[in-house]
Amino acid sequence: MQRQSRHTKYFTLREALDLITAPCEYGASGHLLDPASADSEDEADFVEGIDPCQDNVDNVEEEGTEVSCSTEAAPTPEGSRGRGRSRMTCPPAKRGKRSRSLSGDAAAWMSEKDPDSLPHPLPNFCPKRKPGVQLPFSECVDRSSPSELFKIYFDRAAIKTLCVNTNKNAAKNVAAGKKFTWTDLTEAELYHYIGITLYMGVLKLPKMRDFWRVNSIFHVQHPSEVMTRDRFLTITWNIHMSDPAEDTLNDRKKGTTDYDCLHRLRPLYDSLRVACKVAYHPQQNLSVDERMVSTKARVALKQYIKSKPTKWGIKLFVLSDNRGYTVDFNIYTGRSTLVTGKGLSFDAVMALINKNYLGTGYHIYCDNFYTSPALFHRLHDLGFGACGTFRAVLPTPQ
């Protein structure tokens, strides 16, 4: 482990926000993917851990064994540039074996006939901020209540936005003739609603109305003391994260490049991502992987992956450190709209790596879906080490 720089310091909240919101080469859209452009073949590739634009090998079996490989700082020949075909131009794949062609440059897999070379020394670990919980949160973490810690991520600004948009949505539903009684939702009431929702996730009962039963030996105390059942259900029917008027404008753009498929999640989604980065700066060792968020909701974002323990859910690409903290995440919704020509596995990692926020000298770990010469060369150019597994059927120097 490299020694931390003596000049590392805590940043103020405003300085941290400036670092996080600074533009990077992949932008800050928060999502890589457009469900309208997804197709079944691309989805099958992703489920099987195959990226046609990176797995440039003739007759590669769909499923291969993993071999540990470390290419933390492989040198890039001067003047070379990684080339890769966009996913739109990849040849159609067939079940069983897939035909790939080697591109023959520094960003391609080498064979056992190619000479290997030693990596350059790893860059020193120079994070932008001192790793760990950041000020002012570090001063109060040990003595904070669970609700105070929760409000670090669901702060007053985010809650206020949810209240305003929920009230607008309720007014819209009332005007449309829906029958329910509504009074404007307040910030304190929304915190109560979220608290009951979390409580229901911990304490499992057969039916929702069981949480409000009073004449039963299985009486649950807290929900009925905080909010009536009718009010809870009414909020559930109307809760809304985005402005309903802006929803209408965004829906008209469907099928165009301006359409945002995450528009209805955007206010809370962006707020959570910023809060994750403001409150904590990651340790040196980071990992990029997929994560399934289980859900049975009828949404277009939902994925089904037969091989996963959580088969139905929303898939995330997640950047986390060796303490398990989620530093950043992106929602997977279909085929990549980033025109890099280097495939989903490359884009998914690079969209989570922001040198302006992180600093340099970090070590990025990943599995065989992401491991590629193009990615590792790019990370090295940015001052990051990289290590990942790869399929044994890929050609590599001996």
mmCIF file of C-alpha atoms in Angstrom:
data_model
loop_
_atom_site.group_PDB
_atom_site.id
_atom_site.type_symbol
_atom_site.label_atom_id
_atom_site.label_comp_id
_atom_site.label_asym_id
_atom_site.label_seq_id
_atom_site.Cartn_x
_atom_site.Cartn_y
_atom_site.Cartn_z
ATOM 1 C CA MET A 1 0.000 0.000 0.000
ATOM 2 C CA GLN A 2 1.453 3.371 -0.977
ATOM 3 C CA ARG A 3 1.828 6.029 1.693
ATOM 4 C CA GLN A 4 -0.782 8.749 1.477
ATOM 5 C CA SER A 5 0.330 12.241 0.483
ATOM 6 C CA ARG A 6 1.089 14.575 3.370
ATOM 7 C CA HIS A 7 -0.894 17.262 1.625
ATOM 8 C CA THR A 8 -4.129 15.237 1.684
ATOM 9 C CA LYS A 9 -6.805 17.221 3.473
ATOM 10 C CA TYR A 10 -10.485 17.271 4.169
ATOM 11 C CA PHE A 11 -12.556 19.296 1.738
ATOM 12 C CA THR A 12 -15.437 21.544 2.654
ATOM 13 C CA LEU A 13 -18.919 20.494 1.550
ATOM 14 C CA ARG A 14 -18.870 23.081 -1.261
ATOM 15 C CA GLU A 15 -15.422 21.961 -2.474
ATOM 16 C CA ALA A 16 -16.547 18.326 -2.444
ATOM 17 C CA LEU A 17 -19.644 19.166 -4.494
ATOM 18 C CA ASP A 18 -17.488 21.046 -7.018
ATOM 19 C CA LEU A 19 -15.246 17.977 -7.390
ATOM 20 C CA ILE A 20 -18.179 15.615 -7.839
ATOM 21 C CA THR A 21 -20.074 17.755 -10.337
ATOM 22 C CA ALA A 22 -16.988 18.649 -12.404
ATOM 23 C CA PRO A 23 -17.391 17.398 -15.989
ATOM 24 C CA CYS A 24 -15.484 14.276 -17.012
ATOM 25 C CA GLU A 25 -15.016 12.644 -20.397
ATOM 26 C CA TYR A 26 -18.109 10.461 -19.945
ATOM 27 C CA GLY A 27 -20.375 13.244 -18.749
ATOM 28 C CA ALA A 28 -22.757 13.128 -15.819
ATOM 29 C CA SER A 29 -25.921 11.803 -17.383
ATOM 30 C CA GLY A 30 -26.101 9.017 -14.801
ATOM 31 C CA HIS A 31 -27.127 6.353 -17.274
ATOM 32 C CA LEU A 32 -25.320 4.703 -20.121
ATOM 33 C CA LEU A 33 -28.099 2.991 -21.826
ATOM 34 C CA ASP A 34 -31.251 3.339 -23.848
ATOM 35 C CA PRO A 35 -33.911 0.614 -23.607
ATOM 36 C CA ALA A 36 -35.445 1.573 -26.944
ATOM 37 C CA SER A 37 -32.276 0.502 -28.758
ATOM 38 C CA ALA A 38 -31.752 -2.791 -26.912
ATOM 39 C CA ASP A 39 -32.162 -6.086 -28.715
ATOM 40 C CA SER A 40 -32.336 -9.699 -27.602
ATOM 41 C CA GLU A 41 -28.887 -10.610 -28.932
ATOM 42 C CA ASP A 42 -27.150 -7.850 -26.984
ATOM 43 C CA GLU A 43 -29.088 -8.797 -23.860
ATOM 44 C CA ALA A 44 -28.013 -12.433 -24.275
ATOM 45 C CA ASP A 45 -24.378 -11.349 -24.618
ATOM 46 C CA PHE A 46 -24.557 -9.362 -21.411
ATOM 47 C CA VAL A 47 -26.292 -12.104 -19.436
ATOM 48 C CA GLU A 48 -23.599 -14.575 -20.535
ATOM 49 C CA GLY A 49 -20.783 -12.157 -19.683
ATOM 50 C CA ILE A 50 -19.741 -11.566 -23.295
ATOM 51 C CA ASP A 51 -18.917 -8.231 -24.913
ATOM 52 C CA PRO A 52 -18.561 -8.708 -28.700
ATOM 53 C CA CYS A 53 -16.447 -5.564 -29.050
ATOM 54 C CA GLN A 54 -13.877 -6.788 -26.521
ATOM 55 C CA ASP A 55 -13.886 -10.588 -26.898
ATOM 56 C CA ASN A 56 -12.005 -10.417 -30.204
ATOM 57 C CA VAL A 57 -11.142 -14.081 -30.517
ATOM 58 C CA ASP A 58 -11.930 -16.617 -33.205
ATOM 59 C CA ASN A 59 -14.143 -19.459 -32.022
ATOM 60 C CA VAL A 60 -14.438 -18.454 -28.387
ATOM 61 C CA GLU A 61 -16.757 -20.693 -26.445
ATOM 62 C CA GLU A 62 -19.620 -18.898 -24.761
ATOM 63 C CA GLU A 63 -18.600 -20.064 -21.317
ATOM 64 C CA GLY A 64 -14.964 -20.288 -20.306
ATOM 65 C CA THR A 65 -13.048 -20.816 -17.115
ATOM 66 C CA GLU A 66 -11.594 -17.897 -15.224
ATOM 67 C CA VAL A 67 -7.878 -17.378 -14.671
ATOM 68 C CA SER A 68 -6.445 -14.768 -12.325
ATOM 69 C CA CYS A 69 -4.644 -12.060 -14.247
ATOM 70 C CA SER A 70 -3.062 -8.788 -13.158
ATOM 71 C CA THR A 71 -2.253 -6.105 -15.693
ATOM 72 C CA GLU A 72 -2.265 -3.204 -13.326
ATOM 73 C CA ALA A 73 -0.098 -0.917 -15.424
ATOM 74 C CA ALA A 74 0.618 -2.405 -18.816
ATOM 75 C CA PRO A 75 2.553 0.058 -21.008
ATOM 76 C CA THR A 76 0.981 1.530 -24.094
ATOM 77 C CA PRO A 77 3.272 1.928 -27.128
ATOM 78 C CA GLU A 78 3.843 5.574 -27.893
ATOM 79 C CA GLY A 79 1.434 6.962 -30.406
ATOM 80 C CA SER A 80 -0.864 3.949 -30.412
ATOM 81 C CA ARG A 81 -4.597 4.277 -30.072
ATOM 82 C CA GLY A 82 -7.057 1.627 -29.068
ATOM 83 C CA ARG A 83 -9.526 0.828 -31.797
ATOM 84 C CA GLY A 84 -12.752 -1.019 -31.405
ATOM 85 C CA ARG A 85 -15.884 -1.488 -33.420
ATOM 86 C CA SER A 86 -19.090 -0.064 -32.082
ATOM 87 C CA ARG A 87 -21.751 -2.486 -30.961
ATOM 88 C CA MET A 88 -23.801 -1.451 -33.980
ATOM 89 C CA THR A 89 -21.175 -2.910 -36.344
ATOM 90 C CA CYS A 90 -20.356 -6.136 -34.502
ATOM 91 C CA PRO A 91 -21.096 -9.214 -36.615
ATOM 92 C CA PRO A 92 -24.161 -11.220 -35.671
ATOM 93 C CA ALA A 93 -23.397 -13.831 -33.052
ATOM 94 C CA LYS A 94 -24.548 -17.417 -33.116
ATOM 95 C CA ARG A 95 -25.327 -19.674 -30.236
ATOM 96 C CA GLY A 96 -22.493 -22.032 -29.357
ATOM 97 C CA LYS A 97 -19.428 -20.361 -30.877
ATOM 98 C CA ARG A 98 -18.832 -16.766 -31.818
ATOM 99 C CA SER A 99 -16.544 -15.526 -34.548
ATOM 100 C CA ARG A 100 -14.187 -12.739 -33.513
ATOM 101 C CA SER A 101 -11.267 -11.053 -35.262
ATOM 102 C CA LEU A 102 -8.112 -9.676 -33.684
ATOM 103 C CA SER A 103 -7.570 -5.976 -34.270
ATOM 104 C CA GLY A 104 -3.788 -6.275 -34.016
ATOM 105 C CA ASP A 105 -3.036 -3.138 -31.972
ATOM 106 C CA ALA A 106 -2.152 -2.314 -28.373
ATOM 107 C CA ALA A 107 -5.772 -2.571 -27.289
ATOM 108 C CA ALA A 108 -6.149 -6.168 -28.521
ATOM 109 C CA TRP A 109 -5.491 -9.464 -26.778
ATOM 110 C CA MET A 110 -1.990 -10.788 -27.555
ATOM 111 C CA SER A 111 -1.232 -14.450 -28.233
ATOM 112 C CA GLU A 112 1.428 -16.680 -26.718
ATOM 113 C CA LYS A 113 3.660 -15.807 -29.701
ATOM 114 C CA ASP A 114 3.744 -12.110 -28.800
ATOM 115 C CA PRO A 115 6.529 -10.914 -26.462
ATOM 116 C CA ASP A 116 5.406 -9.759 -23.054
ATOM 117 C CA SER A 117 6.745 -6.686 -21.271
ATOM 118 C CA LEU A 118 6.999 -5.610 -17.673
ATOM 119 C CA PRO A 119 4.576 -2.953 -16.422
ATOM 120 C CA HIS A 120 5.650 0.522 -15.463
ATOM 121 C CA PRO A 121 5.840 1.263 -11.712
ATOM 122 C CA LEU A 122 2.421 1.861 -10.196
ATOM 123 C CA PRO A 123 1.551 5.520 -9.604
ATOM 124 C CA ASN A 124 1.585 6.824 -6.048
ATOM 125 C CA PHE A 125 -1.735 6.872 -4.247
ATOM 126 C CA CYS A 126 -2.829 10.530 -4.318
ATOM 127 C CA PRO A 127 -6.548 10.795 -3.480
ATOM 128 C CA LYS A 128 -8.251 14.159 -3.845
ATOM 129 C CA ARG A 129 -9.534 13.926 -0.269
ATOM 130 C CA LYS A 130 -8.492 11.972 2.784
ATOM 131 C CA PRO A 131 -10.154 8.529 2.459
ATOM 132 C CA GLY A 132 -12.963 7.837 4.877
ATOM 133 C CA VAL A 133 -15.981 9.701 6.227
ATOM 134 C CA GLN A 134 -15.785 13.380 5.324
ATOM 135 C CA LEU A 135 -16.361 16.526 7.337
ATOM 136 C CA PRO A 136 -18.803 17.568 8.708
ATOM 137 C CA PHE A 137 -20.178 14.005 8.811
ATOM 138 C CA SER A 138 -17.040 12.523 10.429
ATOM 139 C CA GLU A 139 -17.569 14.644 13.558
ATOM 140 C CA CYS A 140 -21.031 13.280 14.282
ATOM 141 C CA VAL A 141 -21.099 9.701 12.934
ATOM 142 C CA ASP A 142 -20.291 8.028 16.263
ATOM 143 C CA ARG A 143 -22.995 9.870 18.167
ATOM 144 C CA SER A 144 -25.644 10.168 15.460
ATOM 145 C CA SER A 145 -29.002 8.416 15.560
ATOM 146 C CA PRO A 146 -30.081 6.151 12.668
ATOM 147 C CA SER A 147 -32.462 8.840 11.396
ATOM 148 C CA GLU A 148 -29.666 11.435 11.337
ATOM 149 C CA LEU A 149 -27.438 9.088 9.350
ATOM 150 C CA PHE A 150 -30.325 8.382 6.976
ATOM 151 C CA LYS A 151 -30.739 12.118 6.361
ATOM 152 C CA ILE A 152 -27.164 12.338 5.083
ATOM 153 C CA TYR A 153 -28.414 10.532 1.965
ATOM 154 C CA PHE A 154 -32.059 11.661 1.987
ATOM 155 C CA ASP A 155 -31.390 15.288 2.852
ATOM 156 C CA ARG A 156 -33.903 18.073 3.207
ATOM 157 C CA ALA A 157 -33.476 19.274 -0.390
ATOM 158 C CA ALA A 158 -34.284 15.817 -1.794
ATOM 159 C CA ILE A 159 -37.270 15.390 0.531
ATOM 160 C CA LYS A 160 -38.586 18.842 -0.367
ATOM 161 C CA THR A 161 -38.392 17.989 -4.079
ATOM 162 C CA LEU A 162 -40.319 14.745 -3.494
ATOM 163 C CA CYS A 163 -42.998 16.593 -1.516
ATOM 164 C CA VAL A 164 -43.464 19.277 -4.181
ATOM 165 C CA ASN A 165 -43.717 16.762 -7.034
ATOM 166 C CA THR A 166 -45.983 14.412 -5.061
ATOM 167 C CA ASN A 167 -48.381 17.286 -4.339
ATOM 168 C CA LYS A 168 -48.376 18.226 -8.035
ATOM 169 C CA ASN A 169 -49.092 14.633 -9.017
ATOM 170 C CA ALA A 170 -51.925 14.359 -6.484
ATOM 171 C CA ALA A 171 -53.492 17.571 -7.814
ATOM 172 C CA LYS A 172 -53.242 16.165 -11.334
ATOM 173 C CA ASN A 173 -54.958 12.933 -10.274
ATOM 174 C CA VAL A 174 -57.740 14.801 -8.459
ATOM 175 C CA ALA A 175 -58.318 16.944 -11.561
ATOM 176 C CA ALA A 176 -58.546 13.742 -13.611
ATOM 177 C CA GLY A 177 -61.479 12.610 -11.459
ATOM 178 C CA LYS A 178 -59.828 10.087 -9.149
ATOM 179 C CA LYS A 179 -61.671 9.728 -5.861
ATOM 180 C CA PHE A 180 -59.549 10.300 -2.770
ATOM 181 C CA THR A 181 -59.070 12.967 -0.136
ATOM 182 C CA TRP A 182 -55.771 14.809 -0.312
ATOM 183 C CA THR A 183 -53.942 17.309 1.866
ATOM 184 C CA ASP A 184 -50.511 18.552 0.889
ATOM 185 C CA LEU A 185 -47.657 16.279 1.917
ATOM 186 C CA THR A 186 -45.142 17.837 4.331
ATOM 187 C CA GLU A 187 -41.456 17.001 4.799
ATOM 188 C CA ALA A 188 -42.010 15.554 8.290
ATOM 189 C CA GLU A 189 -44.880 13.413 7.008
ATOM 190 C CA LEU A 190 -42.775 12.079 4.138
ATOM 191 C CA TYR A 191 -40.039 11.021 6.578
ATOM 192 C CA HIS A 192 -42.755 9.173 8.547
ATOM 193 C CA TYR A 193 -43.937 7.496 5.354
ATOM 194 C CA ILE A 194 -40.400 6.366 4.460
ATOM 195 C CA GLY A 195 -39.897 5.115 8.023
ATOM 196 C CA ILE A 196 -43.040 2.962 7.859
ATOM 197 C CA THR A 197 -41.976 1.614 4.450
ATOM 198 C CA LEU A 198 -38.571 0.571 5.833
ATOM 199 C CA TYR A 199 -40.271 -0.924 8.892
ATOM 200 C CA MET A 200 -42.464 -3.042 6.605
ATOM 201 C CA GLY A 201 -39.343 -4.296 4.867
ATOM 202 C CA VAL A 202 -37.926 -5.540 8.175
ATOM 203 C CA LEU A 203 -41.112 -6.913 9.745
ATOM 204 C CA LYS A 204 -42.941 -9.210 7.328
ATOM 205 C CA LEU A 205 -46.723 -9.572 7.686
ATOM 206 C CA PRO A 206 -49.113 -11.368 5.292
ATOM 207 C CA LYS A 207 -51.086 -8.242 4.317
ATOM 208 C CA MET A 208 -50.456 -4.520 4.502
ATOM 209 C CA ARG A 209 -53.575 -3.880 6.579
ATOM 210 C CA ASP A 210 -52.142 -6.166 9.284
ATOM 211 C CA PHE A 211 -49.772 -3.347 10.268
ATOM 212 C CA TRP A 212 -52.784 -1.277 11.386
ATOM 213 C CA ARG A 213 -54.758 -4.001 13.206
ATOM 214 C CA VAL A 214 -55.517 -3.045 16.805
ATOM 215 C CA ASN A 215 -57.859 -5.829 17.981
ATOM 216 C CA SER A 216 -55.444 -8.698 17.561
ATOM 217 C CA ILE A 217 -52.771 -10.476 19.564
ATOM 218 C CA PHE A 218 -50.489 -9.711 16.619
ATOM 219 C CA HIS A 219 -51.047 -5.963 16.982
ATOM 220 C CA VAL A 220 -48.130 -3.910 15.590
ATOM 221 C CA GLN A 221 -47.638 -0.755 17.575
ATOM 222 C CA HIS A 222 -45.715 1.806 15.531
ATOM 223 C CA PRO A 223 -47.459 2.339 12.136
ATOM 224 C CA SER A 224 -50.882 3.198 13.596
ATOM 225 C CA GLU A 225 -49.259 5.692 15.995
ATOM 226 C CA VAL A 226 -47.417 7.488 13.202
ATOM 227 C CA MET A 227 -49.955 7.569 10.341
ATOM 228 C CA THR A 228 -53.396 6.236 9.475
ATOM 229 C CA ARG A 229 -53.653 3.434 6.955
ATOM 230 C CA ASP A 230 -55.774 5.505 4.557
ATOM 231 C CA ARG A 231 -53.223 8.322 4.553
ATOM 232 C CA PHE A 232 -50.380 5.868 3.947
ATOM 233 C CA LEU A 233 -52.216 4.322 0.979
ATOM 234 C CA THR A 234 -53.097 7.733 -0.452
ATOM 235 C CA ILE A 235 -49.452 8.815 -0.354
ATOM 236 C CA THR A 236 -48.469 5.506 -1.980
ATOM 237 C CA TRP A 237 -50.877 6.142 -4.867
ATOM 238 C CA ASN A 238 -49.519 9.634 -5.519
ATOM 239 C CA ILE A 239 -45.845 9.697 -4.549
ATOM 240 C CA HIS A 240 -43.818 11.031 -7.469
ATOM 241 C CA MET A 241 -40.137 11.929 -7.838
ATOM 242 C CA SER A 242 -40.229 14.114 -10.951
ATOM 243 C CA ASP A 243 -42.332 17.076 -12.034
ATOM 244 C CA PRO A 244 -45.458 15.719 -13.830
ATOM 245 C CA ALA A 245 -45.344 18.592 -16.341
ATOM 246 C CA GLU A 246 -41.756 17.722 -17.263
ATOM 247 C CA ASP A 247 -42.771 14.058 -17.569
ATOM 248 C CA THR A 248 -45.149 14.995 -20.371
ATOM 249 C CA LEU A 249 -42.436 16.915 -22.232
ATOM 250 C CA ASN A 250 -39.975 14.051 -21.857
ATOM 251 C CA ASP A 251 -42.526 11.459 -23.042
ATOM 252 C CA ARG A 252 -42.925 13.394 -26.293
ATOM 253 C CA LYS A 253 -39.218 12.848 -26.992
ATOM 254 C CA LYS A 254 -39.499 9.057 -26.850
ATOM 255 C CA GLY A 255 -37.639 7.484 -29.737
ATOM 256 C CA THR A 256 -35.182 10.393 -30.007
ATOM 257 C CA THR A 257 -31.719 10.905 -28.521
ATOM 258 C CA ASP A 258 -33.128 13.565 -26.166
ATOM 259 C CA TYR A 259 -35.417 11.084 -24.400
ATOM 260 C CA ASP A 260 -34.362 10.304 -20.817
ATOM 261 C CA CYS A 261 -35.617 6.870 -19.821
ATOM 262 C CA LEU A 262 -34.709 7.598 -16.182
ATOM 263 C CA HIS A 263 -36.463 10.958 -16.069
ATOM 264 C CA ARG A 264 -39.017 9.916 -13.440
ATOM 265 C CA LEU A 265 -36.199 8.697 -11.163
ATOM 266 C CA ARG A 266 -33.806 11.515 -11.942
ATOM 267 C CA PRO A 267 -34.301 13.876 -8.941
ATOM 268 C CA LEU A 268 -33.764 11.201 -6.276
ATOM 269 C CA TYR A 269 -31.304 9.196 -8.394
ATOM 270 C CA ASP A 270 -28.962 12.162 -8.888
ATOM 271 C CA SER A 271 -29.314 13.250 -5.262
ATOM 272 C CA LEU A 272 -28.348 9.795 -3.938
ATOM 273 C CA ARG A 273 -25.310 9.530 -6.211
ATOM 274 C CA VAL A 274 -24.012 12.928 -5.102
ATOM 275 C CA ALA A 275 -24.646 12.120 -1.425
ATOM 276 C CA CYS A 276 -22.703 8.843 -1.695
ATOM 277 C CA LYS A 277 -19.656 10.739 -2.938
ATOM 278 C CA VAL A 278 -19.918 13.776 -0.660
ATOM 279 C CA ALA A 279 -20.178 11.837 2.606
ATOM 280 C CA TYR A 280 -17.272 9.457 2.019
ATOM 281 C CA HIS A 281 -14.064 9.232 -0.023
ATOM 282 C CA PRO A 282 -13.073 5.676 -0.995
ATOM 283 C CA GLN A 283 -10.034 3.666 0.034
ATOM 284 C CA GLN A 284 -7.357 2.751 -2.540
ATOM 285 C CA ASN A 285 -8.797 -0.597 -3.684
ATOM 286 C CA LEU A 286 -11.992 -0.316 -5.742
ATOM 287 C CA SER A 287 -14.136 -2.863 -7.567
ATOM 288 C CA VAL A 288 -16.594 -2.561 -10.440
ATOM 289 C CA ASP A 289 -19.348 -5.154 -10.670
ATOM 290 C CA GLU A 290 -23.046 -5.674 -11.349
ATOM 291 C CA ARG A 291 -25.661 -5.646 -8.621
ATOM 292 C CA MET A 292 -29.296 -6.755 -8.826
ATOM 293 C CA VAL A 293 -31.909 -4.798 -6.886
ATOM 294 C CA SER A 294 -34.816 -7.183 -6.416
ATOM 295 C CA THR A 295 -38.226 -5.922 -7.512
ATOM 296 C CA LYS A 296 -41.535 -7.258 -8.794
ATOM 297 C CA ALA A 297 -42.661 -3.867 -10.090
ATOM 298 C CA ARG A 298 -43.898 -3.686 -13.671
ATOM 299 C CA VAL A 299 -41.191 -1.422 -15.066
ATOM 300 C CA ALA A 300 -39.253 -1.521 -18.327
ATOM 301 C CA LEU A 301 -35.942 -1.456 -16.445
ATOM 302 C CA LYS A 302 -36.544 -4.867 -14.872
ATOM 303 C CA GLN A 303 -34.167 -7.635 -15.971
ATOM 304 C CA TYR A 304 -34.391 -11.416 -15.729
ATOM 305 C CA ILE A 305 -31.127 -13.322 -15.292
ATOM 306 C CA LYS A 306 -31.587 -17.037 -14.798
ATOM 307 C CA SER A 307 -28.097 -17.679 -13.382
ATOM 308 C CA LYS A 308 -28.311 -15.069 -10.598
ATOM 309 C CA PRO A 309 -29.660 -15.676 -7.057
ATOM 310 C CA THR A 310 -31.853 -12.586 -7.514
ATOM 311 C CA LYS A 311 -33.415 -13.408 -10.874
ATOM 312 C CA TRP A 312 -35.799 -10.455 -11.272
ATOM 313 C CA GLY A 313 -34.699 -6.929 -10.594
ATOM 314 C CA ILE A 314 -33.034 -3.731 -11.733
ATOM 315 C CA LYS A 315 -29.376 -4.136 -12.642
ATOM 316 C CA LEU A 316 -26.789 -1.617 -11.497
ATOM 317 C CA PHE A 317 -23.158 -1.107 -12.377
ATOM 318 C CA VAL A 318 -21.537 -0.318 -9.030
ATOM 319 C CA LEU A 319 -18.206 1.182 -7.963
ATOM 320 C CA SER A 320 -17.376 0.205 -4.373
ATOM 321 C CA ASP A 321 -14.289 0.177 -2.173
ATOM 322 C CA ASN A 322 -12.772 -2.613 -0.075
ATOM 323 C CA ARG A 323 -14.939 -1.655 2.915
ATOM 324 C CA GLY A 324 -18.099 -2.344 0.943
ATOM 325 C CA TYR A 325 -19.146 1.292 0.557
ATOM 326 C CA THR A 326 -21.015 2.156 -2.650
ATOM 327 C CA VAL A 327 -19.099 5.086 -4.130
ATOM 328 C CA ASP A 328 -21.170 5.454 -7.308
ATOM 329 C CA PHE A 329 -23.625 3.479 -9.433
ATOM 330 C CA ASN A 330 -25.365 3.571 -12.803
ATOM 331 C CA ILE A 331 -28.600 1.900 -13.844
ATOM 332 C CA TYR A 332 -28.474 -0.592 -16.720
ATOM 333 C CA THR A 333 -31.367 -0.185 -19.140
ATOM 334 C CA GLY A 334 -30.279 -1.628 -22.484
ATOM 335 C CA ARG A 335 -27.707 -1.002 -25.184
ATOM 336 C CA SER A 336 -25.050 1.674 -24.669
ATOM 337 C CA THR A 337 -25.597 5.037 -26.358
ATOM 338 C CA LEU A 338 -21.993 6.141 -25.799
ATOM 339 C CA VAL A 339 -20.234 6.083 -29.162
ATOM 340 C CA THR A 340 -16.803 4.876 -28.019
ATOM 341 C CA GLY A 341 -16.763 1.755 -30.154
ATOM 342 C CA LYS A 342 -15.197 -0.198 -27.293
ATOM 343 C CA GLY A 343 -18.225 -2.017 -25.963
ATOM 344 C CA LEU A 344 -20.417 -2.036 -22.887
ATOM 345 C CA SER A 345 -17.734 -3.534 -20.638
ATOM 346 C CA PHE A 346 -15.405 -0.599 -21.357
ATOM 347 C CA ASP A 347 -18.081 2.087 -21.110
ATOM 348 C CA ALA A 348 -19.605 0.742 -17.883
ATOM 349 C CA VAL A 349 -16.284 1.046 -16.033
ATOM 350 C CA MET A 350 -15.192 4.371 -17.489
ATOM 351 C CA ALA A 351 -18.543 5.997 -16.682
ATOM 352 C CA LEU A 352 -17.866 5.282 -12.986
ATOM 353 C CA ILE A 353 -14.221 6.440 -12.932
ATOM 354 C CA ASN A 354 -13.884 10.200 -12.426
ATOM 355 C CA LYS A 355 -10.258 11.249 -11.942
ATOM 356 C CA ASN A 356 -11.288 14.792 -10.996
ATOM 357 C CA TYR A 357 -13.184 13.418 -8.003
ATOM 358 C CA LEU A 358 -11.093 10.361 -7.044
ATOM 359 C CA GLY A 359 -7.506 11.432 -7.640
ATOM 360 C CA THR A 360 -4.886 8.937 -8.883
ATOM 361 C CA GLY A 361 -3.204 5.733 -7.774
ATOM 362 C CA TYR A 362 -6.407 3.749 -7.227
ATOM 363 C CA HIS A 363 -6.486 0.020 -8.033
ATOM 364 C CA ILE A 364 -9.558 -1.120 -9.969
ATOM 365 C CA TYR A 365 -10.605 -4.796 -9.681
ATOM 366 C CA CYS A 366 -13.138 -6.425 -12.010
ATOM 367 C CA ASP A 367 -14.318 -9.789 -13.326
ATOM 368 C CA ASN A 368 -13.818 -11.320 -16.764
ATOM 369 C CA PHE A 369 -16.692 -9.414 -18.376
ATOM 370 C CA TYR A 370 -14.832 -6.111 -17.992
ATOM 371 C CA THR A 371 -11.192 -7.235 -18.342
ATOM 372 C CA SER A 372 -9.724 -6.089 -21.664
ATOM 373 C CA PRO A 373 -6.474 -4.545 -22.931
ATOM 374 C CA ALA A 374 -8.348 -1.437 -24.084
ATOM 375 C CA LEU A 375 -9.785 -0.788 -20.627
ATOM 376 C CA PHE A 376 -6.576 -1.494 -18.734
ATOM 377 C CA HIS A 377 -4.505 0.714 -21.055
ATOM 378 C CA ARG A 378 -6.994 3.544 -20.606
ATOM 379 C CA LEU A 379 -7.006 3.200 -16.818
ATOM 380 C CA HIS A 380 -3.203 3.216 -16.799
ATOM 381 C CA ASP A 381 -3.169 6.405 -18.870
ATOM 382 C CA LEU A 382 -5.404 8.017 -16.230
ATOM 383 C CA GLY A 383 -3.111 6.942 -13.383
ATOM 384 C CA PHE A 384 -5.042 3.892 -12.159
ATOM 385 C CA GLY A 385 -3.902 0.306 -11.703
ATOM 386 C CA ALA A 386 -6.184 -2.540 -12.782
ATOM 387 C CA CYS A 387 -6.546 -6.243 -12.049
ATOM 388 C CA GLY A 388 -9.110 -8.719 -13.316
ATOM 389 C CA THR A 389 -9.866 -12.296 -14.265
ATOM 390 C CA PHE A 390 -10.176 -13.427 -17.874
ATOM 391 C CA ARG A 391 -11.383 -16.497 -19.724
ATOM 392 C CA ALA A 392 -8.652 -19.073 -20.313
ATOM 393 C CA VAL A 393 -9.665 -19.476 -23.967
ATOM 394 C CA LEU A 394 -8.439 -15.952 -24.731
ATOM 395 C CA PRO A 395 -4.897 -15.742 -26.169
ATOM 396 C CA THR A 396 -2.322 -14.385 -23.723
ATOM 397 C CA PRO A 397 1.479 -14.278 -23.525
ATOM 398 C CA GLN A 398 2.981 -17.217 -21.647
#
